[in-house]
XYZ file of C-alpha atoms in Angstrom:
568
model
C -74.015 -3.692 58.511
C -74.842 -0.612 60.588
C -73.762 2.256 58.334
C -73.791 4.885 61.084
C -71.551 2.759 63.280
C -69.180 2.146 60.385
C -69.042 5.870 59.690
C -68.164 6.575 63.325
C -65.462 3.903 63.235
C -64.095 5.324 59.987
C -63.880 8.790 61.532
C -61.899 7.387 64.467
C -59.697 5.475 62.048
C -59.018 8.632 60.060
C -58.256 10.610 63.214
C -55.654 8.061 64.314
C -54.170 7.923 60.811
C -53.883 11.717 60.557
C -52.161 11.839 63.945
C -49.757 9.122 62.822
C -49.020 11.023 59.626
C -48.272 14.317 61.338
C -46.116 12.490 63.870
C -44.001 11.320 60.936
C -43.602 14.769 59.374
C -40.064 16.136 59.347
C -39.150 19.621 60.525
C -38.832 20.921 56.960
C -42.427 19.904 56.228
C -41.640 16.768 54.225
C -42.100 13.076 54.933
C -39.817 10.069 54.516
C -40.930 6.488 54.148
C -39.531 3.070 54.872
C -38.964 0.859 51.864
C -38.566 -2.830 52.585
C -35.064 -4.175 52.989
C -33.845 -5.939 49.883
C -31.901 -9.172 49.492
C -30.217 -8.054 46.280
C -29.197 -4.648 47.673
C -27.955 -6.191 50.933
C -25.959 -8.869 49.120
C -24.310 -6.318 46.830
C -23.683 -3.896 49.684
C -22.067 -6.598 51.795
C -19.865 -7.749 48.904
C -18.801 -4.164 48.205
C -17.786 -3.384 51.782
C -16.054 -6.740 52.126
C -13.974 -6.122 49.010
C -13.271 -2.514 49.966
C -11.795 -3.313 53.399
C -12.874 -6.452 55.287
C -11.164 -5.218 58.455
C -12.293 -1.594 58.609
C -15.841 -2.518 57.595
C -15.868 -5.863 59.374
C -18.692 -4.993 61.759
C -20.870 -3.637 58.959
C -20.261 -6.701 56.805
C -21.007 -8.968 59.753
C -24.326 -7.172 60.319
C -25.236 -7.586 56.659
C -24.371 -11.302 56.734
C -26.401 -11.702 59.904
C -29.375 -10.031 58.198
C -29.076 -12.385 55.238
C -28.942 -15.475 57.429
C -31.818 -14.255 59.599
C -34.018 -13.470 56.597
C -33.448 -16.718 54.767
C -36.877 -18.326 54.606
C -37.783 -21.818 55.761
C -37.658 -23.127 52.193
C -34.024 -22.016 51.882
C -34.731 -19.058 49.637
C -34.729 -15.314 50.041
C -37.592 -12.992 49.189
C -37.663 -9.711 47.304
C -38.943 -7.598 50.214
C -37.748 -8.275 53.770
C -38.909 -11.870 54.364
C -42.249 -11.507 52.591
C -43.677 -14.449 50.664
C -42.593 -15.852 48.277
C -38.945 -16.811 48.039
C -37.369 -15.848 44.731
C -34.761 -17.845 42.794
C -33.136 -14.618 41.610
C -32.939 -13.078 45.070
C -31.737 -16.373 46.527
C -28.899 -16.493 44.022
C -27.705 -13.036 45.128
C -27.886 -13.962 48.807
C -25.989 -17.155 48.067
C -23.234 -15.263 46.232
C -22.643 -12.938 49.174
C -22.453 -15.736 51.748
C -20.271 -17.863 49.463
C -17.610 -15.152 49.230
C -17.844 -13.538 52.653
C -18.762 -16.289 55.100
C -18.411 -19.742 53.493
C -17.722 -21.616 56.737
C -20.134 -20.234 59.333
C -22.856 -19.875 56.692
C -22.301 -23.332 55.183
C -25.747 -24.598 56.160
C -27.452 -21.492 54.754
C -25.479 -21.876 51.522
C -26.491 -25.522 51.175
C -30.152 -24.680 51.732
C -29.939 -21.910 49.126
C -28.436 -24.296 46.555
C -31.235 -26.758 47.255
C -33.903 -24.065 46.812
C -32.419 -22.980 43.471
C -32.267 -26.586 42.259
C -35.810 -27.419 43.376
C -37.156 -24.288 41.669
C -35.209 -24.814 38.419
C -33.273 -21.635 39.072
C -30.676 -22.335 36.391
C -33.404 -21.997 33.791
C -35.649 -19.503 35.594
C -32.970 -16.875 36.272
C -32.191 -15.019 33.015
C -28.627 -15.328 31.873
C -27.614 -18.450 33.779
C -28.382 -20.609 30.754
C -26.942 -18.147 28.266
C -30.144 -16.247 27.522
C -29.875 -12.531 26.862
C -30.358 -10.435 30.011
C -33.899 -9.125 30.297
C -34.377 -8.263 33.958
C -32.284 -7.415 37.009
C -31.634 -11.024 38.011
C -29.894 -11.209 34.624
C -26.994 -9.421 36.327
C -26.750 -12.410 38.634
C -24.437 -14.405 36.306
C -21.954 -11.528 36.462
C -22.018 -11.518 40.265
C -21.651 -15.290 40.309
C -18.637 -14.940 38.012
C -17.102 -12.331 40.319
C -17.597 -14.528 43.385
C -16.354 -17.756 41.837
C -19.693 -19.518 41.506
C -19.302 -19.881 37.738
C -16.610 -19.478 35.112
C -15.525 -15.846 34.871
C -15.823 -15.792 31.093
C -19.409 -17.119 31.209
C -21.006 -13.718 31.795
C -23.825 -12.176 29.770
C -22.315 -9.490 27.580
C -22.791 -5.989 28.982
C -21.157 -3.883 26.279
C -19.564 -0.649 27.428
C -19.678 0.249 23.733
C -23.332 1.115 24.367
C -22.101 4.612 25.188
C -21.017 4.978 21.535
C -24.541 4.359 20.249
C -26.474 7.520 19.283
C -28.161 8.964 22.327
C -31.711 8.549 21.032
C -31.202 4.770 20.943
C -28.854 4.410 23.917
C -31.205 6.250 26.250
C -33.951 3.719 25.690
C -32.462 1.422 28.340
C -32.478 4.424 30.732
C -32.712 3.054 34.261
C -30.497 0.048 33.482
C -27.746 2.023 31.749
C -25.607 2.838 34.831
C -25.208 -0.850 35.692
C -24.598 -1.794 32.058
C -21.812 0.760 31.774
C -20.242 0.083 35.167
C -20.119 -3.671 34.684
C -19.335 -3.189 30.998
C -16.140 -1.293 31.858
C -15.155 -4.247 34.024
C -15.847 -6.791 31.291
C -13.942 -4.773 28.693
C -10.879 -4.702 30.953
C -10.951 -8.246 32.338
C -12.568 -10.559 29.774
C -11.337 -11.920 26.471
C -12.367 -9.684 23.588
C -11.611 -9.550 19.883
C -9.211 -6.846 18.744
C -11.985 -4.613 17.337
C -13.902 -4.861 20.596
C -10.801 -4.116 22.646
C -10.274 -0.983 20.582
C -13.914 0.054 20.914
C -13.790 -0.668 24.641
C -10.816 1.633 25.122
C -12.578 4.375 23.188
C -15.840 3.858 25.094
C -14.413 3.630 28.610
C -13.623 7.333 29.244
C -16.967 8.324 27.738
C -18.814 5.853 29.951
C -17.007 7.022 33.068
C -17.704 10.650 32.222
C -21.392 9.788 31.755
C -21.492 7.989 35.111
C -19.901 10.966 36.830
C -22.552 13.189 35.260
C -25.447 11.275 36.804
C -23.807 10.736 40.203
C -25.453 12.781 42.942
C -23.664 14.890 45.504
C -24.174 12.058 48.002
C -22.403 9.582 45.709
C -25.603 7.802 44.751
C -27.113 7.067 41.362
C -30.916 6.840 41.186
C -30.853 6.850 45.028
C -30.342 3.124 44.628
C -27.936 1.069 46.790
C -28.285 -1.771 44.285
C -26.829 0.422 41.518
C -24.073 1.593 43.875
C -23.173 -2.031 44.572
C -23.047 -3.018 40.925
C -20.974 0.046 40.096
C -18.488 -0.406 42.927
C -17.939 -4.105 42.284
C -17.453 -3.579 38.560
C -15.101 -0.610 38.809
C -13.066 -2.162 41.609
C -12.602 -5.371 39.611
C -11.523 -3.247 36.640
C -9.280 -1.122 38.886
C -10.454 2.141 37.312
C -12.207 5.361 38.347
C -11.234 5.497 42.034
C -13.371 8.620 42.436
C -16.512 6.741 41.361
C -15.525 3.821 43.556
C -15.215 6.132 46.567
C -18.517 7.824 45.755
C -20.375 4.513 45.507
C -18.768 3.241 48.696
C -19.672 6.445 50.539
C -23.275 6.080 49.423
C -23.414 2.469 50.605
C -21.996 3.424 53.984
C -24.546 6.220 54.374
C -27.525 4.092 53.396
C -26.874 0.886 55.324
C -29.535 0.369 57.958
C -28.905 -0.343 61.626
C -29.876 -3.974 61.121
C -27.195 -4.370 58.437
C -29.487 -4.349 55.410
C -30.074 -1.998 52.509
C -33.342 -1.061 50.816
C -33.684 -1.264 47.045
C -33.914 2.560 47.046
C -32.906 4.873 49.871
C -36.461 6.254 50.045
C -39.207 7.934 48.009
C -39.300 11.155 50.000
C -40.741 13.407 47.282
C -43.347 10.839 46.271
C -44.614 10.136 49.772
C -44.607 13.814 50.720
C -46.959 14.437 47.807
C -49.071 11.396 48.728
C -49.356 12.712 52.279
C -50.794 16.006 51.034
C -53.197 14.128 48.763
C -54.495 12.266 51.802
C -54.737 15.293 54.081
C -56.533 17.323 51.406
C -59.524 14.987 51.775
C -60.042 16.337 55.307
C -59.221 20.047 55.182
C -58.037 22.937 53.050
C -54.338 22.127 53.073
C -53.519 25.524 51.532
C -54.511 27.145 54.831
C -52.777 24.638 57.109
C -49.771 26.241 58.889
C -48.071 22.874 59.319
C -47.919 22.506 55.532
C -46.408 25.862 54.600
C -42.955 24.323 54.811
C -44.142 21.381 52.718
C -45.126 23.670 49.864
C -41.728 25.365 49.881
C -39.902 22.034 50.210
C -41.654 20.673 47.132
C -40.900 23.815 45.141
C -37.216 23.643 46.133
C -36.926 20.078 44.917
C -37.907 20.800 41.322
C -35.199 20.163 38.735
C -34.513 23.666 37.440
C -31.838 22.540 35.011
C -31.887 19.954 32.233
C -30.905 16.370 32.971
C -28.666 16.360 29.952
C -27.541 12.729 30.177
C -31.011 11.677 29.003
C -32.045 14.805 27.136
C -34.641 15.513 29.824
C -35.546 19.214 30.015
C -35.700 21.322 33.156
C -38.918 21.388 35.169
C -39.581 17.870 36.440
C -39.571 16.314 39.883
C -37.914 13.098 41.001
C -38.921 10.537 43.640
C -35.962 11.637 45.802
C -32.994 13.974 45.522
C -30.109 14.497 44.972
C -29.487 11.509 42.682
C -33.026 10.593 41.633
C -33.980 11.464 38.087
C -36.809 13.798 37.043
C -39.712 11.642 35.864
C -43.286 11.943 34.695
C -45.308 10.391 37.503
C -43.896 12.389 40.388
C -43.912 15.554 38.311
C -47.628 15.050 37.721
C -48.361 14.150 41.349
C -46.402 17.108 42.718
C -48.115 19.519 40.345
C -51.520 18.304 41.520
C -50.473 18.676 45.142
C -49.141 22.194 44.546
C -52.601 23.089 43.270
C -54.041 21.732 46.538
C -51.517 23.859 48.425
C -52.669 26.996 46.641
C -49.867 27.470 44.119
C -51.457 29.139 41.067
C -51.110 28.282 37.400
C -49.065 31.457 36.887
C -46.327 30.384 39.308
C -43.050 29.882 37.379
C -42.535 26.403 38.851
C -46.006 25.298 37.788
C -45.591 26.707 34.290
C -42.228 24.992 33.949
C -43.670 21.703 35.234
C -46.593 21.778 32.810
C -44.272 22.549 29.914
C -42.071 19.649 31.049
C -44.982 17.204 30.977
C -46.120 18.347 27.555
C -42.594 17.948 26.204
C -42.362 14.399 27.600
C -45.524 12.990 25.996
C -44.943 9.985 23.742
C -46.061 9.889 20.128
C -48.893 7.479 21.020
C -50.318 9.941 23.576
C -48.965 8.152 26.646
C -46.254 9.034 29.133
C -43.300 6.942 30.233
C -41.132 7.858 33.206
C -37.878 9.210 31.745
C -37.388 8.663 28.041
C -39.897 9.346 25.292
C -41.025 6.736 22.776
C -39.308 3.692 24.227
C -40.862 0.269 24.686
C -38.147 -1.706 26.459
C -37.231 -2.428 30.063
C -39.390 -0.558 32.539
C -39.211 2.802 30.845
C -42.128 2.067 28.565
C -45.529 3.753 28.246
C -47.461 3.336 31.479
C -51.244 3.700 31.890
C -50.857 4.642 35.554
C -48.341 7.372 34.804
C -50.444 8.593 31.873
C -53.538 8.853 34.066
C -51.647 10.878 36.675
C -50.476 13.321 34.018
C -54.018 13.715 32.674
C -55.254 14.582 36.160
C -52.442 17.083 36.738
C -53.079 18.873 33.457
C -56.806 18.968 34.206
C -56.116 20.588 37.569
C -54.550 23.563 35.811
C -57.233 23.913 33.153
C -55.365 22.544 30.179
C -57.649 21.965 27.168
C -58.946 18.500 26.339
C -60.280 19.291 22.877
C -59.595 16.907 19.988
C -55.886 16.711 19.240
C -54.855 18.110 22.623
C -52.380 16.329 24.911
C -55.199 15.206 27.212
C -57.395 13.949 24.364
C -54.506 11.936 22.943
C -53.752 10.490 26.382
C -57.360 9.441 26.922
C -57.320 7.796 23.507
C -54.190 5.885 24.549
C -55.940 4.606 27.682
C -59.006 3.575 25.677
C -56.853 1.793 23.144
C -54.914 -0.191 25.738
C -57.783 -1.075 28.040
C -58.465 -4.807 27.995
C -61.782 -6.251 26.929
C -62.769 -6.870 30.543
C -62.285 -3.171 31.402
C -58.979 -3.489 33.248
C -55.594 -2.057 32.418
C -52.166 -2.842 33.832
C -49.581 -0.511 35.324
C -45.837 -0.773 34.842
C -44.953 0.157 38.416
C -47.490 -1.787 40.476
C -48.523 -5.414 40.318
C -51.496 -6.741 38.368
C -54.402 -4.481 37.306
C -56.036 -2.816 40.312
C -53.748 0.215 40.282
C -53.942 0.925 36.564
C -57.701 0.389 36.347
C -58.349 2.660 39.318
C -56.186 5.378 37.825
C -57.909 5.082 34.456
C -61.291 5.587 36.099
C -60.040 8.632 38.005
C -58.580 10.173 34.844
C -61.855 9.818 32.942
C -63.834 11.256 35.860
C -61.503 14.254 36.134
C -61.927 14.756 32.399
C -65.720 14.893 32.827
C -66.078 11.537 31.069
C -67.182 9.435 34.003
C -70.023 7.901 31.977
C -67.849 7.077 28.959
C -67.653 3.371 28.038
C -64.049 3.103 29.241
C -64.937 4.541 32.652
C -68.007 2.314 32.959
C -65.959 -0.767 32.043
C -63.250 0.122 34.565
C -65.831 0.663 37.288
C -67.482 -2.664 36.514
C -64.151 -4.493 36.555
C -63.250 -3.050 39.954
C -66.625 -4.046 41.388
C -66.369 -7.524 39.904
C -62.868 -8.039 41.299
C -63.523 -7.229 44.943
C -62.587 -10.132 47.186
C -65.036 -11.785 49.562
C -63.426 -10.086 52.557
C -64.179 -6.637 51.070
C -60.652 -5.857 49.915
C -58.785 -6.049 46.644
C -57.586 -7.909 44.653
C -59.773 -10.899 43.940
C -56.966 -12.628 42.038
C -53.258 -12.001 41.808
C -50.470 -13.011 39.494
C -47.659 -11.555 41.587
C -47.304 -11.784 45.390
C -48.643 -11.243 48.000
C -51.696 -13.400 48.564
C -54.938 -11.864 49.736
C -56.241 -8.336 50.006
C -53.845 -5.447 50.529
C -54.307 -2.001 52.021
C -52.844 -0.359 48.913
C -55.076 -2.023 46.334
C -58.167 -1.798 48.501
C -57.548 1.925 48.937
C -56.930 2.560 45.237
C -60.093 0.739 44.226
C -62.301 2.276 46.915
C -61.150 5.822 46.171
C -61.671 5.416 42.421
C -65.116 3.863 42.837
C -66.396 6.518 45.232
C -64.894 9.271 43.081
C -66.301 7.546 40.025
C -69.917 7.689 41.101
C -70.501 4.564 43.160
C -72.893 5.357 46.011
C -70.914 5.470 49.287
C -73.665 3.308 50.814
C -73.277 0.684 48.129
C -72.385 -2.665 49.739
C -69.111 -2.805 47.829
C -67.999 0.561 49.221
C -69.125 -0.302 52.741
C -67.280 -3.608 52.699
C -64.114 -1.904 51.474
C -64.298 0.748 54.197
C -64.885 -1.947 56.783
C -61.814 -3.834 55.517
C -59.625 -0.741 55.880
C -61.019 0.088 59.310
C -60.541 -3.486 60.518
C -56.961 -3.636 59.266
C -55.641 -0.462 60.868
C -53.094 -1.410 63.521
C -52.476 -0.050 67.012
C -50.078 2.567 65.625
C -52.809 4.071 63.468
C -51.416 2.762 60.205
C -51.634 -0.215 57.830
C -49.329 -3.096 57.025
C -47.624 -2.462 53.687
C -47.585 -5.209 51.069
C -45.067 -5.852 48.312
C -47.244 -4.551 45.501
C -44.717 -2.053 44.164
C -42.609 -3.183 41.210
C -39.125 -1.741 41.096
C -38.731 -3.936 38.055
C -40.950 -6.594 36.562
C -39.580 -9.216 38.919
C -38.525 -7.156 41.930
C -41.250 -6.145 44.383
C -41.001 -3.837 47.380
C -43.169 -2.567 50.222
C -43.534 1.054 51.309
C -45.165 1.971 54.592
C -46.325 5.461 53.590
C -47.782 4.335 50.286
C -50.035 1.979 52.239
C -50.794 4.610 54.863
C -51.495 7.645 52.715
C -53.708 5.932 50.165
C -55.716 4.126 52.838
C -56.274 7.438 54.630
C -57.151 9.162 51.371
C -59.757 6.543 50.446
C -61.412 6.741 53.853
C -61.386 10.522 53.620
C -63.104 10.548 50.236
C -65.728 8.073 51.462
C -66.430 10.215 54.549
C -66.777 13.309 52.345
C -69.343 11.534 50.203
C -71.186 10.364 53.302
C -71.489 13.867 54.722
C -74.942 15.479 54.308
C -75.264 17.860 51.370
C -73.833 21.266 52.175
C -72.070 20.096 55.333
C -68.377 20.901 55.611
C -66.311 18.361 57.470
């Protein structure tokens, strides 16, 4: 491999990618991404509009049905992200429910193929809840939707107790991200299903409290968690129960505003705060972003989007950032990422927003030294301690000179990462598939903490090198889809290795750069892969996650390749 030629190609690749990124910037300085369209969100959105007014929303429902039929895969199933491999029994069951209720005649062939796919893939046993198991993941809500659409007996629903709202907050909050759907559907079950007298009494007591709680977390745009899926669950449950018309209208308004031109919905509206921060992280590899006029608005936009009041529904203090506003929740990862980016943009430690953000992170640390996203000290659902999130927080605190002496927040976090690292040097991440993301972040956190030669960092580096695929990308193996190397994982691994001391001329680094250069498309960007985990069994793609991290990795490699003392 001719290294000089590769370097020249990488510079051209970076130039095209930077142009693409600035072309995507909005007038206020921020960026917005495209999340993949989602079968579950589209099915729930279509059912909601159809039940709300099949005449007034007929064209919208027809577009959604058309999207579902078009995106049914050859095997009869539906996928989690657009039509990406593989088909999923859970997603297929949601698509089937929508077509069964809305379009049983014209979609008869699609419905038959979906039934066949579910049968062939043992869906009745694979999908939680269909065989009476306790709900564990989002497809566990499927039995409720099947009951609502007549695909199974109405009384054969997994129990979603609205009485959860009566549980002390410190326990109730542990289900965090799932709680809105539990309460919305729970109100419906309490009103429409057979219950013992004590449960009927408790349900009547719990209902107004649950509805008040749901109103408290509803954004000004009618959304909750910026999630059309949640809006669909909430609308269908409350409409069936014939309660809370204001929440019904709010959810319906949000679904109308977030439906795409092709009729589909994404699993989340977007990750605008996240990808704006990622964009600055990428651009900072090429220039002093604090002096860039085009980014002055970005700095102010990020500062404006801080939560300056407590999120009282979950006892979350003021000072965090969300992935998107107005109905996203303040959480640890984006708070850490934004704080690091504000440092890049020249915001000092003394700035009130930075001080508040640092205090927020320190207050959110778990007892074991880790960080979760929203709720402290929980180990259920997806709001559990996350190595990737923990590493991001370590790096943010390091940027602002927080101490890492024994007993400090950083020292306890590093100990958590050491304690949860696997024997082979890898570590998983709650929010991205398999181990490339978590292991890369662990290595970065140890390097930023001036522990790049510590055993944990060495083991992580060795695992990344050992798990490079033959084509130069990552991952070597995968448990979750997709197959083959991805731009996201290749970028995460390359950046961490180069930052972590691997010579930029090392064959592993060169092969990774070549993979990224070769896979840039004619638009100057990279094809996103469904490596993001909205939940353990629900993947998504995000175009700006792929783009910004690929650009960032190339930028760091080019910096390391520059002669000593040369400023690029």
